[in-house]
C-alpha positions as CSV (number, residue, x, y, z in Angstrom):
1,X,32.3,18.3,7.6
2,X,32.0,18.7,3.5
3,X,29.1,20.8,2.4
4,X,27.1,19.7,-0.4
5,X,27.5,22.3,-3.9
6,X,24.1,24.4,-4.3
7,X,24.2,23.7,-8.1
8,X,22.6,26.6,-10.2
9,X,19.6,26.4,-12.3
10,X,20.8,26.8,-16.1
11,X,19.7,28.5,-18.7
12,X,17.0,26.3,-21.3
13,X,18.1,25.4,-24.2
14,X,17.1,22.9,-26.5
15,X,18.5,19.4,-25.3
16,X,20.0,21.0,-21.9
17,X,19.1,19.2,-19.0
18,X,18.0,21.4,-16.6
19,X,17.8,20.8,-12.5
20,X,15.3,22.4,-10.1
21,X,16.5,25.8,-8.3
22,X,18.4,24.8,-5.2
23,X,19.1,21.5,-6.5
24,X,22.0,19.4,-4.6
25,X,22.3,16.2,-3.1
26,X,22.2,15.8,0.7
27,X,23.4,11.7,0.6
28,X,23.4,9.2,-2.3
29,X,19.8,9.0,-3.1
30,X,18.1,11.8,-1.1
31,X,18.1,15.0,-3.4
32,X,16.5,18.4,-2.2
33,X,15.5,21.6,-4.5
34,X,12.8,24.3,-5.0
35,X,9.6,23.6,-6.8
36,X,10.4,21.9,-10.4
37,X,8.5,22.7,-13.7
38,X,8.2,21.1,-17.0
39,X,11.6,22.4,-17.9
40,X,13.4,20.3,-14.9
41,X,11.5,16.8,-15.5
42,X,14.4,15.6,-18.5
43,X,17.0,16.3,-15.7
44,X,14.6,14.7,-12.9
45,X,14.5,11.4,-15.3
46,X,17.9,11.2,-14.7
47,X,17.7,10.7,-11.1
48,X,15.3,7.6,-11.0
49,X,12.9,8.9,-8.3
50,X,11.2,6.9,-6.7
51,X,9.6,9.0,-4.4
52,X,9.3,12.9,-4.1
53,X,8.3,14.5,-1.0
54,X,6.3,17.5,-1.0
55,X,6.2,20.2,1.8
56,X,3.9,22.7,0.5
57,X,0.0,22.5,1.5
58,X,-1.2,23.5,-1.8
59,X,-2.6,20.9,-4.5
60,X,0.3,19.4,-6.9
61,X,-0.2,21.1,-10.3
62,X,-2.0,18.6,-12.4
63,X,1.6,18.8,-15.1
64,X,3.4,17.8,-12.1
65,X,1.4,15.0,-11.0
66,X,1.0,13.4,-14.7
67,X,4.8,13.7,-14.7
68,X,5.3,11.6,-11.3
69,X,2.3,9.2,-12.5
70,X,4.2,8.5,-15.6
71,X,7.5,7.6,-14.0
72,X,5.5,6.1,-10.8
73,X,7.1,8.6,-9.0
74,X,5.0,8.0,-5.5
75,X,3.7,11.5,-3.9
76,X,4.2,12.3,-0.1
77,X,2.5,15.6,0.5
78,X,3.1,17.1,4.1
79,X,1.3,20.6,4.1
80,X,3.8,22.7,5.9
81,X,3.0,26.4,5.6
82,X,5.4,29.5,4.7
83,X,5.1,31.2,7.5
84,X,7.0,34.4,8.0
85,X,5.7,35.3,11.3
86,X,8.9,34.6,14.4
87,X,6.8,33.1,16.8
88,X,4.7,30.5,14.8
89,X,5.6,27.2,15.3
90,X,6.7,24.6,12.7
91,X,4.3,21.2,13.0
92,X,7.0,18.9,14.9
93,X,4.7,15.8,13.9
94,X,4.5,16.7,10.4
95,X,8.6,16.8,10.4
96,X,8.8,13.4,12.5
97,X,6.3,12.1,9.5
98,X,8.1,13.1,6.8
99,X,11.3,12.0,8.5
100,X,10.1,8.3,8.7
101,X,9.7,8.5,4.7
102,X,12.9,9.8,4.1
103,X,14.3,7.1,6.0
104,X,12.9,4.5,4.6
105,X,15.2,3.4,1.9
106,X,12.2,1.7,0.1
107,X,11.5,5.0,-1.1
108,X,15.0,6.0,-2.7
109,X,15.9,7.8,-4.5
110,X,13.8,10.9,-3.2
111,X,13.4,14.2,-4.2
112,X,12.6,16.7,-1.4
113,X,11.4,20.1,-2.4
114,X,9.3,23.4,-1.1
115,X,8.6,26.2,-3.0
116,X,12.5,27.2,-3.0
117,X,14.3,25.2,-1.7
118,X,15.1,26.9,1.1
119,X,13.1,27.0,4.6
120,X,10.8,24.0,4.6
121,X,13.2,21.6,2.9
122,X,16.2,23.6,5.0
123,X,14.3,22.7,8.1
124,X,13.6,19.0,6.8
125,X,16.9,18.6,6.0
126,X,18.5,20.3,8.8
127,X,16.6,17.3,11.2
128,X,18.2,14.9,9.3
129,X,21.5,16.5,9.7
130,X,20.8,16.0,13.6
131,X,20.5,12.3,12.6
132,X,24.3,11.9,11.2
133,X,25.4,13.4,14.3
134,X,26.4,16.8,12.5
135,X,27.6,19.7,15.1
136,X,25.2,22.4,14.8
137,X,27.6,25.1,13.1
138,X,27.6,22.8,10.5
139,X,23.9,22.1,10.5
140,X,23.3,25.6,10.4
141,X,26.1,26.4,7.6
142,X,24.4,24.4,5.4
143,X,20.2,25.7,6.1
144,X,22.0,29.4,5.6
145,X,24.0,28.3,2.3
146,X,20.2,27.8,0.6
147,X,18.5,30.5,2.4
148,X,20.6,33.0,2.1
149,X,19.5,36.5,3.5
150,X,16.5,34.6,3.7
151,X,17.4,32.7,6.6
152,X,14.6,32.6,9.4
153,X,16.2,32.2,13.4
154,X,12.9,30.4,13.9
155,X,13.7,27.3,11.8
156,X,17.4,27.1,13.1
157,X,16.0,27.2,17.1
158,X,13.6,24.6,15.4
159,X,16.2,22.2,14.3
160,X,18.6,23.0,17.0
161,X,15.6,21.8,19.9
162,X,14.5,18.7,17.9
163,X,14.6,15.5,19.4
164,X,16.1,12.9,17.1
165,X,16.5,9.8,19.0
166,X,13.7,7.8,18.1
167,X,14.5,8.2,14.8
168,X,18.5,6.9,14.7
169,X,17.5,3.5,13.8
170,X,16.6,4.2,10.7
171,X,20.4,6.3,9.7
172,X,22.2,3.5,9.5
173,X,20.4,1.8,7.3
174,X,20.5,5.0,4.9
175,X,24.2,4.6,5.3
176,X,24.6,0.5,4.9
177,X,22.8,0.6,1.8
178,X,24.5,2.9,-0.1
179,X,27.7,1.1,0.8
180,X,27.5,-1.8,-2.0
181,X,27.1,-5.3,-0.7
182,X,27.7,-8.7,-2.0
183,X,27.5,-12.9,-1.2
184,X,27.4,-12.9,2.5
185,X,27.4,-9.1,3.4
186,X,23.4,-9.6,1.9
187,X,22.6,-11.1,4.7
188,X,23.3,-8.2,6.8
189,X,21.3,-5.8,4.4
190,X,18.3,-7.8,4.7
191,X,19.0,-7.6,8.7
192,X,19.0,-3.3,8.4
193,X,16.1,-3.5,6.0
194,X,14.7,-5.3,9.0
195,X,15.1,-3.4,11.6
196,X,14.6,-0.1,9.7
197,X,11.1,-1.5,8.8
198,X,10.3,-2.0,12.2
199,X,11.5,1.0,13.8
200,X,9.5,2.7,11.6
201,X,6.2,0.7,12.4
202,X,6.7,1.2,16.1
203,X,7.5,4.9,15.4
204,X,5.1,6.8,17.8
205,X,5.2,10.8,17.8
206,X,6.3,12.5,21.2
C-alpha cells in the first residue's frame, strides 16, 4: 500500500506558492492539511476547491471565510473538539456526517483540515481508509506519519472499531469518477452519480 508524501510547508517568499502545514493528497480530489492562512490561499487557488471541510468547533476567521466566499468555496463545519483526555469519546455521528460529504463527489475537490493536520483530520481520514479496504497497519502508518509523537491510541481504537458498511456505496463512485470516461462509459457515471446520491439520502446514523 503507497503512502501519500507529507509535503512541507515552505518558506514565504514573494511569488512562492505556499501549501497548508500537513498538506498531501489522500485520492485525486480529496486534499487534507492543518489550518491555512492568508499565505496558503495562492497555493489553495491552485487546487480548485470546491468544498473545504472544517473539523474545528471554533468560528471560521472572517479572512478565511471572505477567501472561500470569493472562490465559492462551500463551508462544512463539523465542531469536533481537541481533546487530549484518553477516555473521551470522538462524536461517531459527526464522523459518519462528514463522511457522507466527502463522499459525495459533488463536492470535489475538497480540502479537509483541523488545526494541524493531524488528529481530527487523521481520524477523518483514517475512516475513510476503512472504506478502500486498507489493512489497519496501513491505516495506522499513515494517521502516525502526520501525528508524529503526537499520536493519540484513542483515535487509532476509534478508527480501528468504526463501522464502515453503510457507507461503501459511496467509494466506488470516488473511484469511477476519477477514472476518465467517455461516449458510452457516460452512461455508467451518471448510474454511480445515482446510486451515490441515493445512498447518501437514505444514510441513517447507527
Amino acid at each position: 500500500m503507497m503512502m501519500p508524501e507529507v509535503e512541507v510547508e515552505e518558506v514565504v517568499e514573494d511569488g512562492v506558492l505556499v501549501p497548508p502545514s500537513n498538506f498531501s493528497t489522500v485520492e485525486r480530489g480529496i486534499y487534507r492539511s492543518g489550518f491555512p492562512n492568508e499565505s496558503n490561499f495562492g497555493f489553495l487557488e491552485t487546487l480548485n476547491l470546491q468544498s473545504i471541510i472544517y473539523l474545528c468547533p471554533e468560528p471560521y476567521p472572517e479572512v478565511n471565510s471572505q477567501f472561500i466566499r470569493s472562490h465559492d468555496i462551500k463551508l462544512f463545519q463539523f465542531g469536533i473538539d481537541g481533546n487530549k483526555e484518553p477516555f473521551v469519546a470522538i462524536p461517531k455521528d459527526v464522523i459518519k456526517e462528514a463522511l457522507k460529504v466527502l463522499l459525495d463527489v459533488r463536492n470535489h475537490p475538497v480540502l479537509i483540515h483541523c488545526n494541524r493536520g493531524k488528529h481530527r483530520t487523521g481520524t477523518l481520514v483514517g475512516c475513510l481508509r476503512k472504506l478502500q479496504n486498507w489493512c489497519l497497519p496501513s491505516v495506522f502508518k499513515e494517521y502516525q506519519q502526520f501525528a508524529g509523537v503526537k499520536a493519540r491510541v484513542s483515535d487509532m481504537r476509534f478508527i480501528e472499531m468504526f463501522d464502515v458498511s453503510s457507507l461503501r456505496h459511496g467509494l466506488y463512485s470516488i473511484i469511477y469518477h476519477y477514472q476518465g470516461c467517455n461516449g458510452v462509459h457516460n452512461r455508467h457515471l451518471v448510474l454511480q452519480r445515482r446510486l451515490l446520491i441515493k445512498a447518501v439520502d437514505n444514510f441513517t446514523l447507527n
